[in-house]
Amino acid sequence: MKRARILMLIAPVAALIFLFIVLPYVTVLMMSFRAPAEGQPYGAGFSVEGYRQFFSQSYYALSLPQTMGLGIVTSLVCLLLGYPVALHIATAPKRWRGLLYGIVLSPLLVGIVVRSYGWTILLGNAGVINTTLRNLGLIERPLPLMYNEFGVVLALAHVFLPFMVLPLLASLQTADPAVRQAARSLGAGRFTVFRRVTLPMSMPGIQSGCILVFVLAISSYVTPALVGGMRVKTTTLLVVDALIDQFQWPFGSAMALTLAVSAGIVVLIFARLTRIRWS
Amino acid sequence: MTEVSLLSLVKSYGKSTALKGISLDVGHGEFVSLLGPSGCGKSTTLKCIAGFEDVTDGKILFDSKDISRKLPEDRDIGMVFQSYALFPHMTVARNLAFGLEMRRMARSEIADRVARAMDMVQLTPYADRYPKALSGGQQQRVALARALVIEPAILLLDEPLANLDAKLRDEMRGFIRDLQKRVGITTIYVTHDQNEAMTMSDRVVVMFDGEIAQAAPPEDVYDRPASERVARFVGNANILDLAVADQADAETSLSLPGGGRLAVTGGADAPVSRLRVMARPEQIALTGPGEGHIDGRIAKRYFSGGHVEYHVDTDCGTLNVLCPTTQNVAEGANVGLSFDTRRLWPLPGAAHVTAEPAA
């Protein structure tokens, strides 16, 4: 009886996961092995043509390390920018915390398209930064700020920063302040306390923040498309191109799955390297 | 061993004052408890000594050296926190080694000392466990060992037993006390539990509202409290407000409601009309009606295993009487109450210093 009731409670979630996660993945997996065809999305029968196409052409294959690199660098930038912010909020007086929290979250209130367009206004050759620098006489030719990795990482870091700050904040706030005091009573100066106590104790937050930003960054489309202007080729951009513009469903599906599996491997390696044994 | 002196310590937060001039000397190897209700300033005092709070005014001396401006890490203290505050990401052994590493001790020396400290608190088999995998009592012992392994000048304990269950708490009391005696370290212990303070300390410092109400050995605080508030805080107190019949040098004779007299030693220096005296529940004995100092009627009876507690209605109010279980009286019975007059304690304080105006 009890079992039946538990099953009934789980059923809606299970159905949702099955319908919208398992089933689509299975469909994509099947599609990636379908034969390509001219003039229609896919042909009859099965083949590994989609995968061969991806791995045999460097134009496509090299997008994978490029995308992973972009995700890793974006995570690192977010971590470096977000850690001081999270630390500051965690130690701020309670009455300020709500406001600071709001400021961190505020970018999420503006759509991702708007934010990415915002960056093109700032970074473009005739954008705010280049125009200002030129008018000040500091540069003669515009700096290459967008349509390259630099611009894409910058914009991605801005877009995903809250996803780094929030888990960091959560892990920093759960740490008992007495632990830091204990370290000081044992003779550790402020910096040593940070390096040996605060930082390692926030490892769970660093871990989830990095994974979150990495996954979001490699799968993002709008920001690399707008700020990178199709000159920074991410696998995600190529997937959309194959599925929608070239109408090659098996090829697109093969790329999408390869991207997902690669991302999974990177995340696993990262989790393994930063394994937490103490909690 | 180190001597600690607090010289008129003041701590204010904006407009509110947490410490209003605390002065206290703690001797070599002495175990002193700061006892008081929450918000009395006992924890603030400890934090000031540890260096986690700056003092607004006054000085803290370790062996006559002023350390009140030093950073916590330069004060050479060992501290045990209520939450234990163990490093969750380090094993027991690494927790203990931390303070020694900060002192840049040689690896072999560290290993040696850590091993000895773990042996001292009987945790050797748990050296490679993380704190999460230990019970509350074990974590407590790690915290204690971590504070002591650095051989600090003084040991500070902030309600270390508050999170343990009753049985373990009793065990740890004895453990901490024995360890402190063995190591001989000057110790300041903060607690709100009067039993804890009295069983463990050489001296109890009772604090109210940021001030020291009394600093004395446990027996004195219990039997000869400095005020009614102290009397009530450190135990159950019956306070009798009685008219003075006769006042001699060393003895004061008080009139009892039934017409009897009660002689107490000491009393007020100046002539007074009334005196408030304290009798602890176990200092009152039950007798037959008319055989004691006053008569009363048993209102409530509580059996607690080792003792029976009676609430007795008398003309002096309801008095608490604690008797051995051999003395068994039913609720509603009429009894007499006999005071242990040698231990009756006239309470000093403003309440009774009103001299009878010459009529």
XYZ file of C-alpha atoms in Angstrom:
638
model
C 0.000 0.000 0.000
C 2.722 2.419 1.054
C 4.730 1.544 -2.032
C 1.774 2.232 -4.254
C 1.283 5.637 -2.713
C 4.963 6.525 -3.128
C 4.813 5.432 -6.764
C 1.780 7.624 -7.292
C 3.595 10.616 -5.822
C 6.618 10.012 -8.019
C 4.563 9.410 -11.159
C 4.099 13.037 -12.315
C 7.824 13.827 -12.047
C 8.759 10.526 -13.620
C 6.371 11.161 -16.502
C 7.749 14.650 -16.989
C 11.351 13.432 -16.996
C 10.494 10.600 -19.347
C 8.548 12.745 -21.783
C 10.816 15.741 -21.881
C 14.280 14.380 -21.107
C 14.541 10.654 -21.773
C 12.376 10.543 -24.874
C 14.018 13.520 -26.627
C 17.467 12.084 -25.902
C 16.461 8.742 -27.307
C 15.042 10.500 -30.371
C 18.234 12.499 -30.837
C 20.317 9.363 -30.356
C 18.273 7.508 -32.988
C 18.291 10.472 -35.337
C 22.090 10.756 -35.116
C 22.379 7.286 -36.619
C 19.904 7.851 -39.464
C 21.190 8.038 -42.996
C 21.553 11.521 -44.549
C 19.438 12.433 -47.537
C 19.175 15.159 -50.124
C 16.140 17.430 -50.090
C 14.727 15.981 -46.902
C 15.851 15.933 -43.221
C 16.939 12.311 -43.192
C 16.788 9.200 -45.294
C 15.883 5.567 -44.800
C 18.060 3.170 -42.863
C 20.845 3.738 -40.340
C 24.461 4.826 -40.703
C 27.315 6.547 -38.823
C 27.658 9.149 -41.556
C 26.723 11.987 -39.203
C 29.578 11.202 -36.814
C 32.020 10.589 -39.660
C 31.128 13.927 -41.162
C 31.766 15.676 -37.847
C 35.064 14.067 -36.937
C 36.535 14.010 -40.451
C 36.197 17.728 -41.133
C 38.468 19.907 -39.001
C 36.085 22.830 -39.510
C 33.562 20.954 -37.409
C 35.754 18.744 -35.249
C 37.923 21.610 -33.981
C 34.829 23.449 -32.773
C 34.630 20.910 -29.956
C 37.908 21.769 -28.150
C 37.223 25.419 -28.958
C 33.818 25.205 -27.248
C 35.190 23.329 -24.235
C 37.989 25.870 -23.915
C 35.493 28.716 -24.089
C 33.414 27.092 -21.355
C 36.413 26.481 -19.101
C 37.767 30.002 -19.513
C 34.313 31.491 -18.899
C 34.010 29.413 -15.704
C 37.419 30.591 -14.536
C 36.637 34.237 -15.269
C 33.314 33.918 -13.429
C 35.062 32.260 -10.482
C 37.707 34.975 -10.250
C 35.133 37.752 -10.562
C 32.440 36.078 -8.495
C 34.448 34.881 -5.499
C 35.236 38.321 -4.075
C 31.618 39.336 -4.645
C 30.288 36.265 -2.849
C 32.797 36.686 -0.022
C 31.795 40.294 0.362
C 28.086 39.527 0.485
C 28.598 36.627 2.889
C 30.434 38.853 5.352
C 28.322 41.982 4.824
C 25.962 43.152 7.578
C 22.576 41.436 7.340
C 20.661 44.562 6.368
C 22.867 45.076 3.269
C 22.738 41.453 2.191
C 19.305 41.634 0.557
C 20.284 44.616 -1.546
C 23.607 43.086 -2.636
C 21.816 39.853 -3.441
C 19.402 41.821 -5.625
C 22.241 43.534 -7.453
C 23.846 40.190 -8.249
C 20.568 38.788 -9.523
C 19.500 41.907 -11.441
C 21.171 40.933 -14.756
C 18.842 37.941 -14.879
C 15.898 40.306 -15.072
C 17.027 41.528 -18.489
C 16.690 39.108 -21.381
C 19.801 37.439 -22.674
C 19.344 38.923 -26.158
C 19.182 42.439 -24.795
C 22.283 41.886 -22.670
C 24.234 40.449 -25.576
C 23.212 43.335 -27.825
C 24.339 45.628 -25.054
C 27.811 44.177 -25.325
C 27.908 44.709 -29.094
C 27.161 48.397 -28.484
C 30.076 48.587 -26.066
C 32.584 46.392 -27.875
C 31.978 47.081 -31.561
C 34.525 48.814 -33.796
C 32.324 51.895 -33.700
C 31.227 51.027 -30.175
C 31.425 53.079 -27.009
C 34.839 51.840 -25.890
C 36.642 52.126 -29.206
C 35.104 55.516 -30.010
C 36.049 56.901 -26.607
C 39.609 55.616 -26.807
C 39.969 57.012 -30.321
C 38.580 60.391 -29.322
C 41.022 60.495 -26.426
C 43.777 59.816 -28.919
C 44.901 56.681 -27.111
C 44.480 54.413 -30.131
C 44.463 54.943 -33.868
C 42.694 51.844 -35.044
C 39.825 50.180 -33.177
C 40.810 47.411 -30.769
C 39.472 43.962 -31.719
C 37.062 43.650 -28.831
C 34.339 41.569 -30.403
C 33.907 38.940 -33.132
C 36.616 37.039 -31.234
C 37.013 34.822 -28.169
C 37.744 37.769 -25.938
C 34.381 39.382 -26.572
C 32.474 36.125 -26.311
C 34.098 35.168 -22.980
C 33.513 38.644 -21.625
C 29.832 38.634 -22.551
C 29.307 35.041 -21.385
C 30.978 35.793 -18.056
C 28.653 38.733 -17.575
C 25.576 36.736 -18.483
C 26.405 33.770 -16.247
C 28.081 35.481 -13.291
C 24.995 35.135 -11.048
C 25.119 31.358 -11.536
C 28.606 31.399 -10.045
C 27.919 33.834 -7.226
C 24.815 32.084 -5.891
C 26.326 28.638 -5.156
C 29.490 30.286 -3.824
C 27.399 32.442 -1.541
C 25.423 29.451 -0.342
C 28.535 27.520 0.635
C 30.252 30.539 2.184
C 27.185 31.371 4.252
C 26.760 27.872 5.639
C 30.312 27.930 7.004
C 30.318 28.518 10.772
C 32.158 31.812 11.424
C 33.570 30.237 14.587
C 35.715 27.992 12.381
C 37.569 31.026 11.066
C 37.914 32.330 14.606
C 39.258 28.970 15.705
C 41.901 29.169 12.978
C 42.923 32.615 14.150
C 43.100 31.502 17.765
C 45.485 28.794 16.593
C 47.798 31.418 15.150
C 46.680 31.852 11.540
C 46.654 35.369 10.077
C 43.812 36.616 7.914
C 45.339 35.471 4.646
C 46.253 32.042 5.979
C 42.699 31.650 7.283
C 41.399 32.388 3.799
C 43.825 30.042 2.074
C 43.608 27.134 4.515
C 40.059 27.417 5.847
C 37.629 29.698 3.990
C 38.673 28.689 0.472
C 38.771 24.900 0.947
C 35.518 25.015 2.917
C 33.811 26.744 -0.011
C 34.928 24.010 -2.405
C 31.393 22.588 -2.830
C 30.240 26.028 -3.999
C 33.212 26.428 -6.352
C 32.442 23.016 -7.775
C 28.769 23.570 -8.467
C 29.308 27.140 -9.669
C 31.968 26.092 -12.167
C 29.929 23.183 -13.476
C 26.841 25.351 -13.817
C 28.618 28.131 -15.702
C 30.542 25.675 -17.879
C 27.426 23.813 -18.947
C 25.498 27.018 -19.586
C 28.375 28.601 -21.483
C 29.046 25.741 -23.902
C 25.360 25.369 -24.691
C 24.633 29.052 -25.102
C 23.662 30.232 -28.561
C 22.546 33.842 -28.463
C 25.661 35.379 -26.915
C 28.278 33.651 -29.111
C 26.105 34.314 -32.150
C 25.697 38.044 -31.483
C 29.039 38.931 -29.897
C 31.070 36.349 -31.820
C 29.275 37.146 -35.055
C 29.671 33.547 -36.297
C 33.409 34.097 -36.345
C 33.823 32.236 -33.070
C 32.600 28.771 -34.025
C 31.087 26.924 -31.125
C 29.654 23.462 -31.594
C 26.281 24.763 -30.453
C 26.245 27.289 -33.295
C 27.136 24.549 -35.764
C 24.415 22.277 -34.409
C 21.775 24.939 -34.983
C 23.237 25.629 -38.418
C 23.072 21.947 -39.397
C 19.582 21.406 -38.051
C 17.881 24.574 -39.221
C 19.849 25.991 -42.141
C 21.330 22.892 -43.754
C 18.372 20.741 -42.757
C 20.664 17.785 -41.996
C 19.070 16.231 -38.972
C 21.347 13.174 -38.538
C 24.486 15.355 -38.763
C 23.094 17.934 -36.341
C 22.006 15.245 -33.896
C 25.405 13.552 -34.042
C 27.107 16.876 -33.237
C 24.654 17.647 -30.417
C 25.237 14.246 -28.822
C 28.999 14.499 -29.214
C 28.874 17.893 -27.529
C 26.741 16.542 -24.660
C 28.995 13.530 -24.100
C 32.152 15.668 -24.257
C 30.678 18.128 -21.774
C 29.774 15.218 -19.510
C 33.336 13.933 -19.667
C 34.802 17.367 -18.860
C 32.419 17.750 -15.921
C 33.300 14.269 -14.643
C 37.020 14.937 -14.863
C 36.537 18.255 -13.070
C 34.429 16.655 -10.338
C 37.053 13.936 -9.956
C 39.897 16.454 -9.668
C 38.057 18.527 -7.105
C 36.635 15.590 -5.209
C 35.438 16.475 -1.722
C 35.996 13.735 0.773
C 34.946 15.485 3.923
C 31.244 16.163 3.575
C 51.306 29.173 33.298
C 49.910 32.574 32.856
C 48.097 35.082 34.967
C 45.262 36.994 33.358
C 44.109 40.396 34.506
C 41.177 42.333 33.198
C 41.382 46.000 34.112
C 38.036 47.849 33.952
C 37.121 46.369 30.613
C 34.471 48.336 28.721
C 32.848 47.218 25.506
C 30.205 49.292 23.759
C 28.358 48.698 20.539
C 27.204 52.125 19.450
C 24.887 53.277 22.205
C 24.558 49.997 24.087
C 27.229 48.907 26.528
C 27.905 45.188 26.770
C 30.624 45.423 29.405
C 30.527 48.173 32.000
C 33.985 47.949 33.494
C 34.953 44.372 34.231
C 37.928 43.867 36.528
C 39.132 40.388 37.316
C 42.364 38.617 38.137
C 42.765 34.988 37.214
C 45.702 33.280 38.876
C 48.240 30.766 37.583
C 46.510 27.540 36.678
C 43.199 28.729 38.047
C 39.892 27.539 36.590
C 37.470 30.448 36.544
C 33.916 30.300 35.228
C 32.021 33.263 33.918
C 28.416 32.510 34.798
C 25.314 34.469 33.915
C 22.147 34.583 31.866
C 22.367 35.230 28.126
C 23.255 38.795 27.343
C 25.111 39.350 30.627
C 28.406 39.921 28.840
C 30.175 36.666 29.684
C 30.745 35.691 26.046
C 31.722 39.234 25.139
C 34.338 39.137 27.901
C 35.724 35.917 26.485
C 35.776 37.324 22.946
C 37.655 40.367 24.202
C 40.233 38.134 25.866
C 40.531 36.059 22.688
C 40.822 39.193 20.569
C 37.722 38.666 18.443
C 36.265 41.860 19.888
C 38.181 45.082 20.397
C 37.857 46.534 23.843
C 36.370 50.023 23.955
C 38.259 50.846 27.114
C 40.351 49.076 29.721
C 43.186 46.599 29.455
C 43.770 42.877 29.269
C 47.037 41.669 30.755
C 48.655 38.285 30.282
C 51.405 38.024 32.911
C 51.323 41.814 33.327
C 51.843 42.389 29.603
C 49.113 44.401 27.899
C 47.782 42.334 25.011
C 44.526 44.212 24.442
C 45.706 45.602 21.097
C 47.141 42.328 19.796
C 45.524 40.313 17.021
C 43.913 37.011 18.067
C 46.621 35.024 16.265
C 49.334 36.709 18.326
C 47.779 36.139 21.735
C 48.783 32.521 22.300
C 45.372 31.289 23.377
C 43.654 27.962 23.041
C 39.932 28.257 22.488
C 37.077 25.776 22.461
C 33.833 26.919 20.861
C 30.248 25.944 21.550
C 29.936 24.638 17.982
C 33.401 23.003 18.331
C 34.387 24.858 15.125
C 36.481 21.975 13.840
C 37.878 22.293 10.328
C 35.423 20.089 8.428
C 37.830 19.597 5.523
C 40.641 18.253 7.664
C 41.025 14.927 9.429
C 41.295 14.776 13.194
C 45.077 14.612 12.969
C 45.204 17.570 10.560
C 42.931 19.566 12.818
C 45.336 19.037 15.684
C 48.376 19.766 13.540
C 47.027 23.119 12.290
C 48.093 25.229 15.251
C 51.522 23.616 15.315
C 51.997 24.232 11.593
C 51.174 27.888 12.221
C 54.019 27.872 14.732
C 56.333 26.546 12.016
C 57.266 23.510 14.036
C 59.259 20.693 12.464
C 57.224 17.890 10.888
C 58.483 15.184 13.226
C 57.808 17.360 16.262
C 54.271 18.021 15.000
C 53.583 14.327 14.450
C 54.891 13.611 17.912
C 52.784 16.204 19.651
C 49.643 15.358 17.689
C 50.036 11.698 18.632
C 50.399 12.596 22.278
C 47.400 14.945 22.189
C 45.216 12.322 20.522
C 46.246 9.847 23.149
C 45.378 12.363 25.861
C 41.783 12.654 24.639
C 41.574 8.966 23.681
C 41.057 9.608 19.980
C 44.037 7.807 18.480
C 41.867 5.353 16.484
C 40.074 8.297 14.846
C 43.147 10.133 13.565
C 42.181 9.836 9.894
C 38.463 10.474 10.267
C 36.796 13.693 9.212
C 34.868 15.563 11.920
C 31.508 14.733 10.286
C 32.141 11.064 11.040
C 32.533 11.670 14.780
C 29.948 11.874 17.544
C 29.332 15.126 19.410
C 31.407 14.018 22.368
C 34.290 12.971 20.148
C 34.190 16.272 18.257
C 34.272 18.012 21.605
C 37.400 16.119 22.568
C 39.058 16.954 19.244
C 38.278 20.638 19.857
C 39.792 20.385 23.323
C 42.901 18.594 22.080
C 43.315 21.071 19.225
C 43.244 23.953 21.688
C 45.674 22.294 24.122
C 48.188 20.773 21.683
C 49.680 24.203 20.971
C 50.366 24.558 24.721
C 48.791 27.998 24.855
C 49.211 30.517 27.632
C 45.556 30.288 28.541
C 42.581 28.132 27.667
C 39.241 29.730 26.839
C 36.052 27.676 26.663
C 32.804 29.135 25.363
C 29.877 26.976 26.545
C 31.616 23.864 25.250
C 29.082 21.446 26.698
C 25.894 23.214 25.622
C 25.362 20.964 22.599
C 25.831 17.643 24.362
C 23.136 15.507 25.928
C 22.859 15.428 29.710
C 24.747 12.220 30.389
C 27.662 13.037 28.127
C 27.759 16.532 29.590
C 28.364 15.158 33.072
C 31.112 12.916 31.749
C 32.797 15.741 29.847
C 32.681 17.998 32.906
C 34.883 15.611 34.808
C 37.058 15.021 31.763
C 37.719 18.710 31.155
C 38.331 19.360 34.824
C 40.811 16.487 35.161
C 42.606 17.463 31.984
C 42.857 21.080 33.099
C 44.322 20.047 36.450
C 46.767 17.687 34.770
C 47.957 20.282 32.275
C 47.752 23.024 34.886
C 46.650 25.643 32.392
C 44.948 28.888 33.372
C 41.371 28.459 32.191
C 38.407 30.751 31.668
C 35.132 28.968 31.099
C 31.895 30.588 29.983
C 28.599 28.952 30.871
C 25.013 29.750 31.745
C 24.678 26.504 33.714
C 25.270 27.104 37.420
C 25.849 23.417 38.145
C 28.543 23.278 35.514
C 30.191 26.400 36.886
C 30.124 25.166 40.460
C 31.295 21.605 39.878
C 34.212 22.600 37.665
C 35.603 25.903 38.861
C 38.025 27.118 41.448
C 36.182 30.384 41.293
C 32.818 31.414 39.867
C 32.296 34.881 38.455
C 28.604 35.720 38.341
C 27.747 38.408 35.794
C 24.599 40.412 35.220
C 24.053 43.233 32.717
C 27.710 43.627 31.807
C 28.941 43.770 35.367
C 30.443 41.306 37.813
C 27.961 40.643 40.588
C 30.216 38.314 42.548
C 33.528 36.549 42.057
C 34.153 33.874 44.645
C 34.708 30.138 45.165
C 31.607 28.050 44.368
C 30.783 27.454 48.053
C 30.769 31.169 48.756
C 28.637 32.021 45.752
C 26.133 29.378 46.782
C 26.039 29.912 50.548
C 26.921 33.583 50.746
C 25.614 35.229 47.565
C 26.367 38.910 47.148
C 22.796 39.775 46.220
C 19.328 38.349 45.903
C 19.831 38.083 42.152
C 22.976 36.010 42.576
C 21.195 33.903 45.189
C 18.376 33.136 42.798
C 20.617 32.568 39.779
C 23.005 30.015 41.279
C 20.328 27.829 42.803
C 16.946 27.633 44.394
C 16.643 30.319 47.049
C 14.034 30.952 49.730
C 14.112 34.614 50.643
C 12.503 35.582 53.928
C 11.804 39.229 54.576
C 11.738 39.534 58.369
C 11.486 42.311 60.937
C 14.554 42.904 63.074
C 13.866 42.356 66.775
C 17.293 42.918 68.125
C 20.581 43.833 66.535
C 23.834 43.021 68.301
C 27.378 43.178 66.959
C 27.727 39.769 65.423
C 24.181 38.560 65.619
C 20.807 39.802 64.514
C 17.604 38.486 65.997
C 14.648 38.392 63.661
C 10.939 38.132 64.471
C 9.103 35.245 62.872
C 5.402 35.452 61.959
C 4.398 32.857 64.539
C 6.022 34.866 67.320
C 9.292 32.956 67.330
C 12.771 34.377 66.961
C 15.444 33.555 64.413
C 19.069 34.422 65.136
C 21.396 34.973 62.212
C 25.082 35.708 62.354
C 26.183 38.846 60.607
C 23.636 41.144 59.104
C 23.762 44.784 58.292
C 26.415 47.176 59.525
C 23.934 49.944 60.139
C 20.774 49.564 62.189
C 17.939 48.307 59.996
C 14.267 47.586 60.542
C 13.964 44.623 58.235
C 16.369 42.034 56.909
C 16.131 39.647 53.996
C 17.699 36.290 54.690
C 18.285 33.405 52.313
C 17.780 29.751 53.092
C 18.544 27.097 50.471
C 15.860 24.373 50.177
C 18.164 21.744 51.684
C 18.864 24.019 54.653
C 15.297 23.717 55.866
C 14.126 20.571 57.633
C 10.582 19.300 58.030
C 9.408 18.743 61.625
C 6.101 18.128 63.294
C 3.743 21.135 63.524
C 4.836 23.519 66.240
C 8.239 21.897 66.594
C 10.116 24.060 64.094
C 10.691 27.772 63.664
C 7.470 28.308 61.737
C 4.484 26.204 60.732
C 3.177 25.562 57.266
C 1.160 23.318 55.038
C 2.487 21.141 52.199
C 1.116 22.620 48.977
C 3.015 20.510 46.437
C 5.217 17.479 46.558
C 7.654 16.506 43.780
C 9.528 13.238 43.903
C 12.783 13.338 41.926
C 14.479 10.058 42.786
C 17.166 11.080 45.215
C 15.123 13.792 46.880
C 11.623 15.008 47.498
C 10.888 18.650 46.927
C 8.066 20.232 48.913
C 6.417 23.576 48.347
C 5.265 24.659 51.793
C 2.801 27.510 52.304
C 3.807 29.585 55.340
C 3.257 33.068 56.674
C 6.608 33.927 55.099
C 5.350 32.896 51.667
C 5.751 29.590 49.850
C 9.079 27.987 50.727
C 10.941 25.293 48.843
C 12.151 22.444 50.999
C 14.356 19.638 49.772
C 14.305 16.458 51.859
C 15.779 12.993 51.601
C 13.200 10.500 50.356
C 13.120 8.882 53.791
C 11.092 11.840 54.955
C 7.760 11.422 53.266
C 4.866 13.783 53.875
C 1.627 13.923 51.913
C 0.298 17.024 50.188
C -1.994 18.978 52.467
C -0.267 17.895 55.684
C 0.573 20.458 58.358
C 4.258 20.603 59.180
C 6.808 22.640 61.027
C 9.899 24.058 59.348
C 13.259 24.230 61.035
C 16.033 26.406 59.579
C 19.708 25.567 59.700
C 20.437 28.884 61.442
C 24.214 28.718 60.973
C 23.738 28.768 57.227
C 21.021 31.368 57.006
C 22.506 34.187 55.008
C 21.456 37.807 55.461
C 21.413 39.278 51.976
C 23.343 42.469 51.541
C 21.830 45.041 49.246
C 19.579 48.045 49.182
C 16.390 46.158 50.072
C 16.912 46.248 53.827
C 19.276 49.137 54.447
C 16.380 51.346 55.431
C 16.979 52.299 59.031
C 13.890 52.635 61.191
C 13.143 56.327 61.460
C 13.152 57.414 65.116
C 9.500 57.477 66.049
